[in-house]
Coordinates of C-alpha atoms in Angstrom, one line a residue:
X1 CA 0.0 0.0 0.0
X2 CA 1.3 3.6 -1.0
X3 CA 1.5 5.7 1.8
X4 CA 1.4 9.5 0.5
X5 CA 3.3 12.2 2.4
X6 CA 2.8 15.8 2.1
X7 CA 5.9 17.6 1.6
X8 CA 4.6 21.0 2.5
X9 CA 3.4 19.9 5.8
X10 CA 6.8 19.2 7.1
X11 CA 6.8 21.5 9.8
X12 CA 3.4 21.1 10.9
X13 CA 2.6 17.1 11.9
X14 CA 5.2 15.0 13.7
X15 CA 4.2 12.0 12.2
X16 CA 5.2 13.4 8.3
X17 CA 8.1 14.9 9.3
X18 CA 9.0 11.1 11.3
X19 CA 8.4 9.4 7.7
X20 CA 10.3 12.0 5.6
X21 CA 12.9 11.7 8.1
X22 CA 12.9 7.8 8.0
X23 CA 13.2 7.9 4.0
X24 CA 15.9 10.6 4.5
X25 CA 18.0 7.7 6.9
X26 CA 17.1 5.0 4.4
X27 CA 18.2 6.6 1.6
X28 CA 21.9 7.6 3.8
X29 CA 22.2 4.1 4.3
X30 CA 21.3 2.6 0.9
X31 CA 24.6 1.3 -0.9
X32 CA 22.9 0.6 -4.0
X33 CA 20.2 3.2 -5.6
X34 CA 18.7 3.6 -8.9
X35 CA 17.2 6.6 -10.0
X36 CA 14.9 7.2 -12.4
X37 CA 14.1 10.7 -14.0
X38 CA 11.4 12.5 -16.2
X39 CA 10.6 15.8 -16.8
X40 CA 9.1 17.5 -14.1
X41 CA 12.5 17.4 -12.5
X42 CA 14.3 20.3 -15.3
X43 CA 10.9 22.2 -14.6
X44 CA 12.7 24.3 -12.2
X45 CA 15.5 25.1 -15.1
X46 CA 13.0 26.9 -17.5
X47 CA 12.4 23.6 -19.4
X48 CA 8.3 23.1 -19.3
X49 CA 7.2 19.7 -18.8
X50 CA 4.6 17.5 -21.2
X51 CA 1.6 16.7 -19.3
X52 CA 0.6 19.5 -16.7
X53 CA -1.6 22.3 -17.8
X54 CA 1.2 24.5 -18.5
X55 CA 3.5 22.1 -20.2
X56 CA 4.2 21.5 -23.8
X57 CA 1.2 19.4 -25.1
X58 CA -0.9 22.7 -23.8
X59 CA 1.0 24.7 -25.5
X60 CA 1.5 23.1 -28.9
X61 CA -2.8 23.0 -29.1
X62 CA -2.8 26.4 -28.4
X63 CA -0.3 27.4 -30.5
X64 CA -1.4 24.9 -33.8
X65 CA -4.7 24.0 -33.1
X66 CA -5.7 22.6 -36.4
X67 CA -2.7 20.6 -37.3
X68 CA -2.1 18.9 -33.6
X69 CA -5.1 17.0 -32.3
X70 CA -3.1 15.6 -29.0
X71 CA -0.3 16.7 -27.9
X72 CA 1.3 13.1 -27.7
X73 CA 1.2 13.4 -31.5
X74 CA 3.8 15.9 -31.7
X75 CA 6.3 13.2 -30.2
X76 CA 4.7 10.7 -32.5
X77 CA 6.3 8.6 -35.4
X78 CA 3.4 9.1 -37.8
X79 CA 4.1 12.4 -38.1
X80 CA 6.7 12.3 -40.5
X81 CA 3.9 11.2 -42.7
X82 CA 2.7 14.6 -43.5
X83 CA 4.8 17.6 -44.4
X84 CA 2.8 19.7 -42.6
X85 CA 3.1 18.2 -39.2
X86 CA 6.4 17.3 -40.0
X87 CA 7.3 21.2 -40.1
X88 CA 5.9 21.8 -36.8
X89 CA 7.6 19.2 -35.2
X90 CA 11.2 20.5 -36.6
X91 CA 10.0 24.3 -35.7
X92 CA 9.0 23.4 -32.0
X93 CA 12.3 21.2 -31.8
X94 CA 14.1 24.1 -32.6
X95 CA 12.6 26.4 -29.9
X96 CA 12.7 23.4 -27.3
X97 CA 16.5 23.5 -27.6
X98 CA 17.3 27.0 -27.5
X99 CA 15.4 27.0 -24.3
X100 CA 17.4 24.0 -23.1
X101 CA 20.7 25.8 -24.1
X102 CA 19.9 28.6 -21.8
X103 CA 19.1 26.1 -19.1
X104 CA 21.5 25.3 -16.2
X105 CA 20.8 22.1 -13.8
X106 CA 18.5 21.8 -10.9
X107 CA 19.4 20.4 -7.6
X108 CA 17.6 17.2 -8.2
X109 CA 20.3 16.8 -10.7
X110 CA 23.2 17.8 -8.0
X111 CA 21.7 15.0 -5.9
X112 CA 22.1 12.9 -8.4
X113 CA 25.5 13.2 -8.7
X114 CA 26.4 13.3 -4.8
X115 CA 25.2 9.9 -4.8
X116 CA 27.2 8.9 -7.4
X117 CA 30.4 11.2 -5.9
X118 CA 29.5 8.4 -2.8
X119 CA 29.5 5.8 -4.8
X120 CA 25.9 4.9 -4.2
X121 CA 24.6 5.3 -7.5
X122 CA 24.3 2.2 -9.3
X123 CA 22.8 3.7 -12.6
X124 CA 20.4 6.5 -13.4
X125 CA 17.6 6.0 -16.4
X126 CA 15.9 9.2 -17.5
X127 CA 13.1 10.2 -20.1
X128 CA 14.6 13.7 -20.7
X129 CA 16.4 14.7 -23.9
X130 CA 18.1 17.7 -21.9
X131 CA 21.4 16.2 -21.2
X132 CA 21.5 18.4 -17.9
X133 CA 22.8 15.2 -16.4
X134 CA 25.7 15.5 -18.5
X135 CA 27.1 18.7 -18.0
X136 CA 27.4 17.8 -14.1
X137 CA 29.7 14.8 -14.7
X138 CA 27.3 11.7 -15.4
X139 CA 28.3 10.8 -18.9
X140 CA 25.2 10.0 -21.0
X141 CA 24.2 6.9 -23.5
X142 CA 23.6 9.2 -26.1
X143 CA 27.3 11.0 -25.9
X144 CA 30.3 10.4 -28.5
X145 CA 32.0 9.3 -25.5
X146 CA 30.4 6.1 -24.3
X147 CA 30.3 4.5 -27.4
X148 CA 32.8 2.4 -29.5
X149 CA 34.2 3.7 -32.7
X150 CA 35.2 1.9 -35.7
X151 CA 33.3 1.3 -39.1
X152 CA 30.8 -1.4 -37.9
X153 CA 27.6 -0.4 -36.4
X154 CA 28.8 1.3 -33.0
X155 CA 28.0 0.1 -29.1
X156 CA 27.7 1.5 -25.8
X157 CA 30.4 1.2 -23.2
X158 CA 28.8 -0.2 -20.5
X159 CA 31.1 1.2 -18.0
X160 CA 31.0 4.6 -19.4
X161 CA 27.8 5.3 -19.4
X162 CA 26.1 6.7 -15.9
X163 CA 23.0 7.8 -17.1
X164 CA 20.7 6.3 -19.9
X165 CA 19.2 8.2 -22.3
X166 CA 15.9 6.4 -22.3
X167 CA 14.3 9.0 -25.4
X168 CA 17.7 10.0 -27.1
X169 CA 19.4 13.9 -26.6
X170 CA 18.3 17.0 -28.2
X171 CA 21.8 18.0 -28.6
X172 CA 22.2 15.5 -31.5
X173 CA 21.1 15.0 -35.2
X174 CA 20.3 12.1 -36.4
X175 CA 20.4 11.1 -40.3
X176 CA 17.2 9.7 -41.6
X177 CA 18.7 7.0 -43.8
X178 CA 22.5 6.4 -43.0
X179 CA 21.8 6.4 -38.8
X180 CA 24.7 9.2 -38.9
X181 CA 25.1 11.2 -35.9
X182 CA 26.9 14.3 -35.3
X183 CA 26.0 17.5 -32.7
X184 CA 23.3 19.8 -33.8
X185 CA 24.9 22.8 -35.1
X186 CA 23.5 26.2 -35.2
X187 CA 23.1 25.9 -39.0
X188 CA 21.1 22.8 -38.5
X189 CA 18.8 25.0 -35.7
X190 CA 18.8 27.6 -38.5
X191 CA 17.0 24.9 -40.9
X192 CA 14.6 23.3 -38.3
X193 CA 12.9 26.9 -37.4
X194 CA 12.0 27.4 -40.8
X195 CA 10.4 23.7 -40.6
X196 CA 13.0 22.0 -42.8
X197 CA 15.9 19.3 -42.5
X198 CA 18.9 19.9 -43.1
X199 CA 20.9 17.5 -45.7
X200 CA 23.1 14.9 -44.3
X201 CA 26.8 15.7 -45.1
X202 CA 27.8 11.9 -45.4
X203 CA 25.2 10.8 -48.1
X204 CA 26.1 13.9 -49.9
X205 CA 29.4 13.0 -49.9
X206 CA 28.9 9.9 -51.1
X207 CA 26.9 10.7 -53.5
X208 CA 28.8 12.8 -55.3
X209 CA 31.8 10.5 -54.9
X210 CA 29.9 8.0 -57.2
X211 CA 29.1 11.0 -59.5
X212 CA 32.4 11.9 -59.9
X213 CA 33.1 8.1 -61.1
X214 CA 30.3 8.5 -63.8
X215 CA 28.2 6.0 -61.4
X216 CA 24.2 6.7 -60.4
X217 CA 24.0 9.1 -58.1
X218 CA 22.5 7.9 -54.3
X219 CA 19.6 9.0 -52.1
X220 CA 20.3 11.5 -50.1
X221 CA 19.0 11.9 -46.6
X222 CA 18.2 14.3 -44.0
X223 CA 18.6 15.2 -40.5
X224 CA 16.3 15.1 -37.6
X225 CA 16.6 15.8 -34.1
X226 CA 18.2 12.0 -32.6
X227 CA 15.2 11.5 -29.8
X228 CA 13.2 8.5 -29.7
X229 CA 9.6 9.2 -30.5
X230 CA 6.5 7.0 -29.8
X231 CA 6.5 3.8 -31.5
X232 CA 10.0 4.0 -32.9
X233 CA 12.4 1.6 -32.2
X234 CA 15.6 3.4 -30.1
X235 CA 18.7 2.9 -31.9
X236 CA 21.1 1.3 -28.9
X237 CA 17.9 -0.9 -27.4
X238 CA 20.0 -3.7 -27.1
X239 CA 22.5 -2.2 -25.6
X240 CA 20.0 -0.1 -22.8
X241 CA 18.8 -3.9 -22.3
X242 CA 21.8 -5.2 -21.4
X243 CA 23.2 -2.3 -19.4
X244 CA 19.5 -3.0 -17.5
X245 CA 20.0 -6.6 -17.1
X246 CA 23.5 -5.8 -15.4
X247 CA 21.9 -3.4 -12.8
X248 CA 19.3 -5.8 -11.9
X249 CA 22.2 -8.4 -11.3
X250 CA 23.4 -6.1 -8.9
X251 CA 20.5 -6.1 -6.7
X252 CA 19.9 -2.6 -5.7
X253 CA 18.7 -2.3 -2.4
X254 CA 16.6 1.4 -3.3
X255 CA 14.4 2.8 -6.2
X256 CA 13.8 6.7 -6.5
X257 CA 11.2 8.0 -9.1
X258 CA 11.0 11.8 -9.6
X259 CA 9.5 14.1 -12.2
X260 CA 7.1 11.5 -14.1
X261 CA 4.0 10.4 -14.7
X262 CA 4.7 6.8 -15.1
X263 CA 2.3 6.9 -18.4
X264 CA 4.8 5.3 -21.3
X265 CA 4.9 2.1 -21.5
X266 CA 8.7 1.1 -21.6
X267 CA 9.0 3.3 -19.0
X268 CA 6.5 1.3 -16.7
X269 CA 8.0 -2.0 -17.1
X270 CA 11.5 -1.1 -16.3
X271 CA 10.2 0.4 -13.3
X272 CA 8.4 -3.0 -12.6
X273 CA 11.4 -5.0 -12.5
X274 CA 13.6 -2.6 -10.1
X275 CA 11.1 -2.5 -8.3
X276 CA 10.4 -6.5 -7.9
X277 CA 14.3 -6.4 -7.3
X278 CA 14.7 -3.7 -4.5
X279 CA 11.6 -5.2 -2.4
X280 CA 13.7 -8.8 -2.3
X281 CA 16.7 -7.0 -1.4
X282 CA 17.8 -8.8 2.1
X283 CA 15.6 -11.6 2.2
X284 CA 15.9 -14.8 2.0
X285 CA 17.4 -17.5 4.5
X286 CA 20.5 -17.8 6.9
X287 CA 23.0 -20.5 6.6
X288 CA 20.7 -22.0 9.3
X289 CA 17.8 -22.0 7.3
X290 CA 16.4 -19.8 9.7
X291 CA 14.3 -16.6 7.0
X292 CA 16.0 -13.2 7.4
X293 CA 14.7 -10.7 8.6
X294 CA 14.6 -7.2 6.4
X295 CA 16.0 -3.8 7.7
X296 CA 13.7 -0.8 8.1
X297 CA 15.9 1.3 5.6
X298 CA 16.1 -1.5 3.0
X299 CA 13.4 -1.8 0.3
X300 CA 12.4 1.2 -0.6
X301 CA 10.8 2.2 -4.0
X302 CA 10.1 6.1 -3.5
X303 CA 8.3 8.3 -5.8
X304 CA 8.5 12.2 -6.0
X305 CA 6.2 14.5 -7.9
X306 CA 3.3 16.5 -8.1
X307 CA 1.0 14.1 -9.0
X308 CA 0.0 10.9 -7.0
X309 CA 0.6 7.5 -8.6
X310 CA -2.5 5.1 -10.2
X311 CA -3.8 2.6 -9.2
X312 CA -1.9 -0.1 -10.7
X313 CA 1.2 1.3 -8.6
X314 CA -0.2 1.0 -5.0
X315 CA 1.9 -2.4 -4.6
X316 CA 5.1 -1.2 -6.0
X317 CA 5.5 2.5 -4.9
X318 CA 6.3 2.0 -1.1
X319 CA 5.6 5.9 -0.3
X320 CA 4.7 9.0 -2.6
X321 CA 6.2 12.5 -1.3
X322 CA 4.2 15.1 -3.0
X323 CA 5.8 17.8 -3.9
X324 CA 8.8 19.2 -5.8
X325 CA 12.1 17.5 -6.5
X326 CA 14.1 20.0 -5.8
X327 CA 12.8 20.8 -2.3
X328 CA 12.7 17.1 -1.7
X329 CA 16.4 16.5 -2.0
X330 CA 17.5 19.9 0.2
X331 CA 16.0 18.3 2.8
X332 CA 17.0 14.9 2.3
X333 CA 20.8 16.2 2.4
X334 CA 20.0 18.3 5.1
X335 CA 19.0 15.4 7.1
X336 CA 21.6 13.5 5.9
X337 CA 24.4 15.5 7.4
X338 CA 22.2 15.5 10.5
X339 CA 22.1 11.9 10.9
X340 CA 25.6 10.9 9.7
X341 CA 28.1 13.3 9.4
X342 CA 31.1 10.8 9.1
X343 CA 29.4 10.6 5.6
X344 CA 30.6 14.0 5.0
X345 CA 34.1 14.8 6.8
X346 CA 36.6 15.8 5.1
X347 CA 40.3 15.0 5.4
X348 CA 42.9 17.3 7.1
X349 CA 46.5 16.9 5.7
X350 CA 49.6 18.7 6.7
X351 CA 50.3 21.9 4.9
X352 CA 53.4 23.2 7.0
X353 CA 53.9 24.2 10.5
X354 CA 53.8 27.2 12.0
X355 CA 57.1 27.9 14.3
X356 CA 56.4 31.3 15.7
X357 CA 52.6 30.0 17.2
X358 CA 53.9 26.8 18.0
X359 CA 50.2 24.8 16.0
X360 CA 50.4 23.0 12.3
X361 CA 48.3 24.3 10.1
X362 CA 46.4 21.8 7.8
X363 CA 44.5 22.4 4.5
X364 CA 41.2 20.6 3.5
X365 CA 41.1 17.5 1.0
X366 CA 37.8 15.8 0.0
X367 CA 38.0 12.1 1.4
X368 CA 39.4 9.9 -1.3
X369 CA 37.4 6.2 -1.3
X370 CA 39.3 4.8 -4.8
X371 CA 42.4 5.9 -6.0
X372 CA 46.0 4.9 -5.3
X373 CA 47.2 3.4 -2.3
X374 CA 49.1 5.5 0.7
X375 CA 52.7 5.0 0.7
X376 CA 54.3 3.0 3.7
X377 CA 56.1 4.5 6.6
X378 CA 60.0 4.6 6.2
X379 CA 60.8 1.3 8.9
X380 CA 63.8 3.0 8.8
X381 CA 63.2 6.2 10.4
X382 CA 60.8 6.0 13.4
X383 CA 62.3 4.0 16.8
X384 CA 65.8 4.9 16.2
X385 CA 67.5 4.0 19.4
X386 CA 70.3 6.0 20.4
X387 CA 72.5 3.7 21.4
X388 CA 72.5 -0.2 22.0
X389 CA 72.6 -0.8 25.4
X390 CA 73.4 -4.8 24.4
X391 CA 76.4 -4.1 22.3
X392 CA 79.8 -5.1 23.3
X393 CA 81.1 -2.1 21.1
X394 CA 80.6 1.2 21.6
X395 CA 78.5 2.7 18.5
X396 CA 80.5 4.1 15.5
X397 CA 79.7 8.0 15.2
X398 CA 80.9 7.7 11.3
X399 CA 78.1 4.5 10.8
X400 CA 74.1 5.5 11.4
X401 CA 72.0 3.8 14.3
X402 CA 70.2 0.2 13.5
X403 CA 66.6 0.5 12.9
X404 CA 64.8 -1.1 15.9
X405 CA 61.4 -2.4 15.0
X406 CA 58.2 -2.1 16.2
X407 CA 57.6 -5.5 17.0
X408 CA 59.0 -9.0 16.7
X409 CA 56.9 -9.8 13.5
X410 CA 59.0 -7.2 11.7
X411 CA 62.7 -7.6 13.3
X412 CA 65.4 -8.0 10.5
X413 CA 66.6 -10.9 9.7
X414 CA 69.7 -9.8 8.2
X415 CA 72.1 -10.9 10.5
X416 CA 71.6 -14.3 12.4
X417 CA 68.5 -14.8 14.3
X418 CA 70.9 -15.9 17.6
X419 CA 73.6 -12.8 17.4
X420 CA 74.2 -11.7 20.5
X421 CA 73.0 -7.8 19.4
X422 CA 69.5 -8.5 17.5
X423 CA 68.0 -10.9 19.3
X424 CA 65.7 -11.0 22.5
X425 CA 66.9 -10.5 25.8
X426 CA 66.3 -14.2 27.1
X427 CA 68.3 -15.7 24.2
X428 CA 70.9 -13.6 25.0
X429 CA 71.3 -14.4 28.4
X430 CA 70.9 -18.2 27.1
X431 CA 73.8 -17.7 25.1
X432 CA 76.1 -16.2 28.1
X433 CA 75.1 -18.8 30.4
X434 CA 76.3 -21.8 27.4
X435 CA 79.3 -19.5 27.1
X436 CA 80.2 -19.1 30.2
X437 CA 79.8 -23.1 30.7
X438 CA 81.8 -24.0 27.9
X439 CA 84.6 -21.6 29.5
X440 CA 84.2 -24.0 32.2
X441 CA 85.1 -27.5 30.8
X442 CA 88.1 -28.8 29.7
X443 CA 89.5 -29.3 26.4
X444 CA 89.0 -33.0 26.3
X445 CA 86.0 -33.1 28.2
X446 CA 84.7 -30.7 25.5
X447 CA 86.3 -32.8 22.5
X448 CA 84.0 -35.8 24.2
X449 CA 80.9 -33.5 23.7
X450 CA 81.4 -32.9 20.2
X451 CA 83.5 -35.4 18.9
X452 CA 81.8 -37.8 16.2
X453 CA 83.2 -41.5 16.8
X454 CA 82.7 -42.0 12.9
X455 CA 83.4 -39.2 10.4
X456 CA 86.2 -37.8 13.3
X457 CA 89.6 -36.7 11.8
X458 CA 92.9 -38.1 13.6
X459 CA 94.2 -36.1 16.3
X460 CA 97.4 -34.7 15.2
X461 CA 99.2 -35.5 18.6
X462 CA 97.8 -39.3 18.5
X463 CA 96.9 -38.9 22.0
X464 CA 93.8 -42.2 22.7
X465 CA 90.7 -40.8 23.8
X466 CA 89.4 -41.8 27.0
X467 CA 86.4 -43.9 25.1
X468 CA 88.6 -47.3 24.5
X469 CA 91.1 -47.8 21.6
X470 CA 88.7 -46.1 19.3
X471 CA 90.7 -43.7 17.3
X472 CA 89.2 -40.8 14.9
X473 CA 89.0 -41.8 11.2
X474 CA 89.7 -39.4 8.7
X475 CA 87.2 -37.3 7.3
X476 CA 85.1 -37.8 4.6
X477 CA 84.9 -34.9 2.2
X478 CA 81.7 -35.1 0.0
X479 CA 82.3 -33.7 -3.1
X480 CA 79.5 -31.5 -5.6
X481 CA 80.2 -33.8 -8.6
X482 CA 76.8 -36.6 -8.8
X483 CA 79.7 -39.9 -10.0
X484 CA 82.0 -39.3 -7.1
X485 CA 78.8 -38.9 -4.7
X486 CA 77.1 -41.6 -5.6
X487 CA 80.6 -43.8 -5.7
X488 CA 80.7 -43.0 -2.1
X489 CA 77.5 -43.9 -1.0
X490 CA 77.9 -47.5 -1.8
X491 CA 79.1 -49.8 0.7
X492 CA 82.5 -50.7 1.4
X493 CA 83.3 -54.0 0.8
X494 CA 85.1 -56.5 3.8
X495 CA 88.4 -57.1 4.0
X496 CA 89.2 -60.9 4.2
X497 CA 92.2 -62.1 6.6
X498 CA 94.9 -63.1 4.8
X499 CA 95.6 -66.9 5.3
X500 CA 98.5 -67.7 7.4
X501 CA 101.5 -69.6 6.2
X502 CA 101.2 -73.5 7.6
X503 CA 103.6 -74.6 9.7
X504 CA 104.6 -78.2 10.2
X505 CA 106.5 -79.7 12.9
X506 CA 108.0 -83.2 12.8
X507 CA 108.4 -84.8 15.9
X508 CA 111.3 -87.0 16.3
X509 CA 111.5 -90.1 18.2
X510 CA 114.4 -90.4 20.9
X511 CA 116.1 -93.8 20.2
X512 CA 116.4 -95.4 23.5

């Protein structure tokens, strides 16, 4: 159910100013918005809207009432059917954009760009062919810019563009035949308020390239303004339909509509399927099964205008501030720096110091969220020591201090880990108690600690160790080269006694 709130009655009932507040909060906290534009948000620039009873379908039957029935009909295909209509089209084109030249952007369209400065925006879809959007930093669909050159039909950069151009941009021409586009020149304004179209340059060119070969000369086209009109196909719908099913994919956790009726029908559906989107966003299960709960801030579809919604929308549009845009989003920034100010600090750095007062003095910077990452401190500079109260040496004055770090994790490991200068206090005194024991024994009582009964060299005094007759073989000296190693790692064969001369003794008898 759509829950309308009065804008204008702010001050006067608590309740309305707790709501406005509340949508104020949800939309600080929302990470993920789209925003979808019409009209009625450029009013405030001098740009009139289409349906109100001062806009531009009133106007047009006033000002050609034989030739217009309705006022949709002057953004109709069909009327390039009839040259008559067709000149009042291309005459009240050309007055629309000298109007919109002399425009300059609302604040609905500075909010729109702060959220996208916070990098809350996800995308932003408007109906206007103004291109105020543009000229505050959201590049358009419809701009030379966001889309790919080269001599196949051209594409949108998806990344580039930040606001689609639902019904094309006035500030472009559009030939009839060839799709060439190019900016809309004064000369092309010129043609259009006397109610005719300007030749395309390219098919002219062409043209008269094949002339000058003695070939059949080509159609030539002309130029028209490059909006969409009713029931004309938009020239980059596969592309808006893609950059669509990408933002969907992203789940957006907020929908705000301002400035339109919600009448056209492309307009309606896209709206739809945000909106089916946002409501889901944080439901669902917890790894335990258990269903999740939703925030109070997440979910919102909002919708800001004059005029209520229909019928149809009482499902959809979660609440309807009525009211204009630009008034709307004053005080939703107002509140916003009310609730959450960390949202809008901004970052002190060091300028230089000021000796004779004794404070530094520090200069504003905006808060940087992307960008390139802060250099590391110099390890080498901070916690100098000034001397090592460890060392057996007094320090060097010609050599600089060792770097002590901060902690353990980072300790250099230049030197060996059990030095008696870089390591920890308890290994040190470890080390001085094995010295001072080793101090302590004697030579051969030592030689009996280390000595190794098998791969021992030969004393060179031949003195016998205390353990038996064993005496120390010589060394073995392994050697880098893979035959010799793996000679000596066979086994030595045994040595076999010799056999021992026989002796024989004959044994005499004594003759008696």
């Amino acid at each position: 159910m759509t829950i309308s709130l009065q804008l204008d009655a702010v001050s006067g009932e608590p309740s309305t100013r707790r709501a406005l507040s509340d949508i104020s909060l949800a939309v600080a906290k929302s990470k993920k918005i789209v925003v979808v534009t019409g009209a009625g948000i450029s009013c405030s620039c001098g740009i009139p809207d289409f349906r109100s009873s001062d806009g531009l379908y009133s106007l047009v039957k006033q000002r050609y009432p034989d030739i217009v029935l309705k006022g949709r009909d002057l953004f109709d295909a069909s009327l390039f059917r009839d040259s008559a209509s067709t000149s009042v089209f291309y005459t009240f084109i050309s007055q629309l954009k000298r109007s919109i030249d002399a425009a300059t952007p609302a604040p609905t369209h500075q909010f729109i760009q702060t959220l996208d400065a916070k990098h809350k925006l996800v995308r932003s879809y408007t109906q206007n062919i103004d291109g105020l959007e543009e000229r505050i930093g959201l590049r358009g669909s419809s701009s030379q810019q966001a889309k790919t050159s080269g001599k196949k039909k051209s594409k949108l950069k998806v990344k580039e563009v930040r606001n689609v151009q639902l019904h094309g941009d006035i500030h472009r021409v559009r030939c009839t035949l060839c799709t060439t586009e190019m900016p809309c020149t004064e000369e092309h304004l010129h043609s259009f308020e006397n109610g005719k179209a300007p030749s395309c340059p390219e098919c002219t060119s062409r043209s008269e390239a094949r002339v000058a070969r003695f070939a059949r000369a080509l159609k030539i086209g002309t130029l028209r303004p490059a909006i969409v009109l009713y029931d004309e196909p938009h020239p980059f719908g596969d592309d808006i339909g893609t950059i669509q099913t990408m933002d969907i994919a992203r789940k957006p956790d907020m929908l705000i509509i301002m400035g339109t009726s919600l009448k056209v029908h492309g307009l309606k559906k896209l709206v739809k399927e945000f909106a089916k989107v946002v409501h889901a966003t944080g439901t669902g299960t917890t790894p335990n099964g258990t269903p999740r709960a939703q925030k109070s801030w997440q979910g919102k579809v909002i919708f800001v205008n004059k005029t209520p919604p229909g019928s149809e929308w009482a499902d959809i549009i979660d609440c309807h501030v009525a009211g204009e845009t630009d008034a709307w989003v004053d005080k939703v920034l107002e509140d916003w720096k009310k609730m959450r100010p960390s949202d809008w600090e901004i970052q002190q750095t060091l300028d230089h110091t000021d000796e004779s007062s004794g404070f530094k003095v520090a200069k504003e910077t905006a808060v940087k969220t992307k960008g390139k990452v802060a250099p590391k401190w110099n390890m080498n500079v901070e916690n100098v020591p000034l001397e090592d109260p460890f060392s057996s040496q007094p320090p060097s004055p010609s050599k600089k201090p060792i770097s002590v770090p901060s902690s353990p994790s980072k300790r250099r490991q230049s030197i060996s880990h059990y030095s008696d200068v870089e390591s920890s206090p308890r290994k040190r005194r470890d080390i001085a108690k094995i010295a001072d024991g080793m101090d302590r024994l004697d030579m051969s009582d030592r030689r009996i600690l280390f000595a190794d009964a098998t791969n021992a060299a030969k004393n060179a005094g031949g003195d016998d160790f205390p353990m038996g007759d064993q005496r120390p073989l010589k060394a073995k000296v392994r050697r880098a080269s893979a035959s010799v190693a793996s000679k000596e790692c066979k086994p030595r064969p045994r040595k076999i006694a010799k056999p021992r001369a026989k002796v024989w003794v004959e044994i005499a008898k004594r003759p008696t």
